[in-house]
Amino acid sequence: MVLPLAAPDPDDVHAQLATLGTKLDYLHPALHAGEAARRTAAPNHPSNTPGTRAYQEHVRLIREAHIRHAGWKRLVHDHLEVVCNPARTRAIGVMVGDAATGDRRLHPTNLHRRGAATQRAAEKNTQLELFPRPTASKEVLLDTEESAELQLWFLVSYRVQTGDAVRIHSELSLPGQVQRGFVVDWKRRIPLPVIEMDGIELSDDDGPDEIDIQVDFR
């Protein structure tokens, strides 16, 4: 079942994103890349391969866009892979949402249970790393005070496939409360325009036929 979508006003979306130092041009390409990566999984890959590849591309593209165009830096914040703004006050990660994602009239949550790090982020209850690891030029480490003040936003997305077409619903949102691994309250949500993609071509590297592998027994 596809829930009715309350379409966001494009001008309002751009204005809201600008206040956070980001753009739709930095977020939507990540979702496109994730969908493309998902389609490279073949039938004989492990069942979590499509989602894993999509997640990896979501993180990579969000980081690359913000680093290249806005001077942000890569950050691993309490085990969460994110990108952090130059002022070290805001970071963006990724999350898979449920069917209410992107609809301002509904109350979405994450599709899969999140770990304790997401709850700590929502509560702003972070811990200092006792032994900080070295950082590259495009990576940053936060001290205790900066970690406590960091706002951690998530690009939340949910895909709906109908035949050979896919609609990706998404929003950039700030979790406020997490219970038992699921977001139950958001401090702020910015629903984004829906992405529509068609022409899905699934990989056939592992087709239905059995593969004959010659093995020499000794």
Short mmCIF file of C-alpha atoms in Angstrom, two decimals:
data_model
loop_
_atom_site.label_atom_id
_atom_site.label_comp_id
_atom_site.label_asym_id
_atom_site.label_seq_id
_atom_site.Cartn_x
_atom_site.Cartn_y
_atom_site.Cartn_z
CA MET A 1 0.00 0.00 0.00
CA VAL A 2 1.35 3.41 -0.99
CA LEU A 3 0.38 6.09 1.49
CA PRO A 4 -0.82 9.48 0.17
CA LEU A 5 2.02 11.95 -0.08
CA ALA A 6 1.83 15.57 0.99
CA ALA A 7 4.17 17.14 -1.56
CA PRO A 8 6.57 19.71 -0.12
CA ASP A 9 6.83 23.20 -1.58
CA PRO A 10 10.08 23.27 -3.61
CA ASP A 11 10.95 26.86 -2.67
CA ASP A 12 10.37 26.15 1.01
CA VAL A 13 12.51 23.01 0.84
CA HIS A 14 15.46 24.89 -0.66
CA ALA A 15 15.15 27.64 1.95
CA GLN A 16 15.01 25.20 4.86
CA LEU A 17 17.98 23.23 3.58
CA ALA A 18 19.96 26.43 3.11
CA THR A 19 19.60 27.26 6.80
CA LEU A 20 21.37 23.96 7.53
CA GLY A 21 24.16 24.59 5.04
CA THR A 22 23.05 21.91 2.61
CA LYS A 23 21.19 21.62 -0.70
CA LEU A 24 18.89 19.23 -2.49
CA ASP A 25 21.70 18.92 -5.04
CA TYR A 26 23.82 17.29 -2.33
CA LEU A 27 21.10 14.90 -1.10
CA HIS A 28 19.18 13.63 -4.12
CA PRO A 29 22.30 12.39 -6.00
CA ALA A 30 23.10 10.20 -3.01
CA LEU A 31 19.68 8.56 -3.25
CA HIS A 32 20.12 8.06 -7.01
CA ALA A 33 23.52 6.47 -6.44
CA GLY A 34 22.14 4.22 -3.73
CA GLU A 35 19.41 2.94 -6.00
CA ALA A 36 21.91 2.32 -8.81
CA ALA A 37 24.18 0.41 -6.42
CA ARG A 38 21.26 -1.65 -5.15
CA ARG A 39 20.63 -2.88 -8.69
CA THR A 40 24.15 -4.33 -9.02
CA ALA A 41 23.30 -7.09 -6.55
CA ALA A 42 22.81 -10.47 -8.20
CA PRO A 43 20.32 -13.14 -7.04
CA ASN A 44 23.03 -15.26 -5.43
CA HIS A 45 24.45 -12.43 -3.35
CA PRO A 46 23.54 -12.46 0.37
CA SER A 47 20.05 -11.10 0.95
CA ASN A 48 21.32 -7.93 2.63
CA THR A 49 23.60 -6.99 -0.30
CA PRO A 50 21.22 -4.52 -2.03
CA GLY A 51 20.57 -2.56 1.16
CA THR A 52 24.23 -2.60 2.17
CA ARG A 53 25.38 -1.31 -1.20
CA ALA A 54 22.71 1.40 -1.17
CA TYR A 55 23.78 2.51 2.32
CA GLN A 56 27.42 2.68 1.32
CA GLU A 57 26.66 4.88 -1.67
CA HIS A 58 24.32 7.10 0.35
CA VAL A 59 27.11 7.82 2.83
CA ARG A 60 29.78 8.23 0.16
CA LEU A 61 27.85 10.65 -2.03
CA ILE A 62 26.57 12.77 0.85
CA ARG A 63 30.11 13.08 2.13
CA GLU A 64 31.66 13.82 -1.24
CA ALA A 65 29.13 16.51 -2.15
CA HIS A 66 29.40 18.36 1.15
CA ILE A 67 33.19 18.05 1.33
CA ARG A 68 33.73 19.21 -2.25
CA HIS A 69 31.18 22.02 -2.39
CA ALA A 70 30.66 23.19 1.18
CA GLY A 71 33.90 22.47 3.04
CA TRP A 72 32.38 19.86 5.36
CA LYS A 73 34.50 16.99 6.70
CA ARG A 74 34.13 13.28 7.19
CA LEU A 75 33.26 12.25 10.74
CA VAL A 76 32.75 8.96 12.57
CA HIS A 77 30.62 10.11 15.49
CA ASP A 78 30.04 7.47 18.16
CA HIS A 79 30.35 4.75 15.47
CA LEU A 80 27.98 6.61 13.11
CA GLU A 81 29.33 7.38 9.62
CA VAL A 82 28.42 11.01 8.93
CA VAL A 83 29.66 14.28 7.41
CA CYS A 84 30.17 17.36 9.60
CA ASN A 85 29.89 21.08 8.80
CA PRO A 86 32.89 23.42 9.17
CA ALA A 87 31.55 24.88 12.42
CA ARG A 88 31.30 21.38 13.91
CA THR A 89 27.74 22.05 15.00
CA ARG A 90 25.81 19.87 12.56
CA ALA A 91 26.28 16.48 10.91
CA ILE A 92 24.28 14.40 8.44
CA GLY A 93 23.95 10.62 8.34
CA VAL A 94 21.58 8.25 6.56
CA MET A 95 18.69 6.09 7.70
CA VAL A 96 16.07 3.84 6.06
CA GLY A 97 12.58 4.95 6.99
CA ASP A 98 9.14 3.38 6.88
CA ALA A 99 6.21 4.04 4.53
CA ALA A 100 5.37 7.34 6.23
CA THR A 101 8.71 8.85 5.23
CA GLY A 102 8.45 12.16 3.38
CA ASP A 103 4.81 12.80 4.26
CA ARG A 104 4.47 15.81 6.56
CA ARG A 105 1.03 14.61 7.73
CA LEU A 106 2.31 11.31 9.07
CA HIS A 107 4.76 10.20 11.76
CA PRO A 108 7.58 8.16 10.22
CA THR A 109 10.16 6.08 12.02
CA ASN A 110 13.15 4.02 10.97
CA LEU A 111 12.40 0.76 9.19
CA HIS A 112 15.12 -1.21 10.98
CA ARG A 113 16.04 -1.08 14.64
CA ARG A 114 18.92 1.31 15.29
CA GLY A 115 21.74 0.79 17.74
CA ALA A 116 22.45 2.66 20.93
CA ALA A 117 24.51 5.29 19.12
CA THR A 118 21.40 6.74 17.48
CA GLN A 119 19.68 7.01 20.83
CA ARG A 120 22.71 8.72 22.33
CA ALA A 121 22.77 11.13 19.41
CA ALA A 122 19.11 11.96 19.93
CA GLU A 123 19.73 12.55 23.60
CA LYS A 124 22.99 14.43 23.00
CA ASN A 125 24.61 12.03 25.41
CA THR A 126 27.92 11.29 23.74
CA GLN A 127 31.15 10.04 25.19
CA LEU A 128 34.75 11.17 24.69
CA GLU A 129 37.06 8.79 22.87
CA LEU A 130 39.89 8.00 25.27
CA PHE A 131 42.31 7.20 22.49
CA PRO A 132 41.46 9.37 19.45
CA ARG A 133 42.54 7.88 16.16
CA PRO A 134 44.51 9.86 13.56
CA THR A 135 42.44 11.80 11.06
CA ALA A 136 42.97 12.55 7.39
CA SER A 137 42.82 16.05 5.94
CA LYS A 138 39.15 15.69 5.09
CA GLU A 139 38.23 14.10 8.41
CA VAL A 140 37.54 15.70 11.79
CA LEU A 141 37.43 14.65 15.43
CA LEU A 142 35.22 16.42 17.95
CA ASP A 143 36.14 17.17 21.54
CA THR A 144 33.71 16.54 24.39
CA GLU A 145 32.08 19.96 24.24
CA GLU A 146 31.66 19.85 20.47
CA SER A 147 30.18 16.35 20.65
CA ALA A 148 27.65 17.48 23.26
CA GLU A 149 26.52 20.38 21.04
CA LEU A 150 26.43 18.48 17.74
CA GLN A 151 23.07 18.21 15.96
CA LEU A 152 22.87 14.90 14.10
CA TRP A 153 20.44 14.97 11.17
CA PHE A 154 19.53 11.98 9.00
CA LEU A 155 18.64 11.70 5.34
CA VAL A 156 15.74 9.26 5.78
CA SER A 157 14.57 7.40 2.68
CA TYR A 158 11.97 4.81 1.75
CA ARG A 159 11.65 3.17 -1.68
CA VAL A 160 8.45 1.91 -3.28
CA GLN A 161 8.79 -0.36 -6.31
CA THR A 162 5.90 -0.83 -8.72
CA GLY A 163 6.75 -2.96 -11.71
CA ASP A 164 9.93 -1.54 -13.21
CA ALA A 165 9.48 1.87 -11.57
CA VAL A 166 10.77 3.05 -8.20
CA ARG A 167 9.67 6.05 -6.15
CA ILE A 168 12.02 7.18 -3.39
CA HIS A 169 10.39 9.16 -0.59
CA SER A 170 12.79 11.05 1.64
CA GLU A 171 13.28 13.76 4.23
CA LEU A 172 16.10 15.40 6.13
CA SER A 173 15.13 15.11 9.77
CA LEU A 174 16.45 15.61 13.29
CA PRO A 175 15.51 12.81 15.74
CA GLY A 176 14.34 13.91 19.16
CA GLN A 177 13.59 10.69 20.98
CA VAL A 178 14.48 7.05 20.37
CA GLN A 179 12.84 4.13 22.16
CA ARG A 180 13.89 0.51 21.75
CA GLY A 181 15.88 1.40 18.65
CA PHE A 182 13.12 3.34 16.87
CA VAL A 183 12.62 7.10 16.52
CA VAL A 184 9.34 8.02 18.23
CA ASP A 185 9.70 11.80 17.99
CA TRP A 186 11.41 14.19 15.60
CA LYS A 187 12.54 17.67 16.60
CA ARG A 188 12.33 18.84 13.01
CA ARG A 189 11.50 17.33 9.63
CA ILE A 190 12.11 18.61 6.10
CA PRO A 191 10.19 16.42 3.60
CA LEU A 192 11.93 16.36 0.21
CA PRO A 193 10.51 15.98 -3.31
CA VAL A 194 9.93 12.41 -4.47
CA ILE A 195 12.49 10.84 -6.80
CA GLU A 196 11.08 8.69 -9.61
CA MET A 197 13.27 6.14 -11.37
CA ASP A 198 12.30 3.58 -13.97
CA GLY A 199 13.93 1.04 -16.23
CA ILE A 200 15.18 -1.23 -13.47
CA GLU A 201 17.71 -3.69 -14.82
CA LEU A 202 18.51 -6.38 -12.29
CA SER A 203 21.90 -8.02 -12.50
CA ASP A 204 21.83 -11.48 -14.06
CA ASP A 205 25.38 -12.44 -13.13
CA ASP A 206 23.95 -15.28 -11.09
CA GLY A 207 21.19 -16.62 -13.27
CA PRO A 208 18.85 -19.54 -12.62
CA ASP A 209 21.16 -22.05 -14.29
CA GLU A 210 23.59 -23.99 -12.17
CA ILE A 211 27.26 -23.15 -12.50
CA ASP A 212 29.46 -26.07 -13.38
CA ILE A 213 32.72 -25.81 -11.43
CA GLN A 214 35.38 -28.40 -12.21
CA VAL A 215 37.11 -29.73 -9.11
CA ASP A 216 40.00 -32.14 -9.24
CA PHE A 217 39.95 -34.64 -6.37
CA ARG A 218 43.28 -36.00 -5.20
#
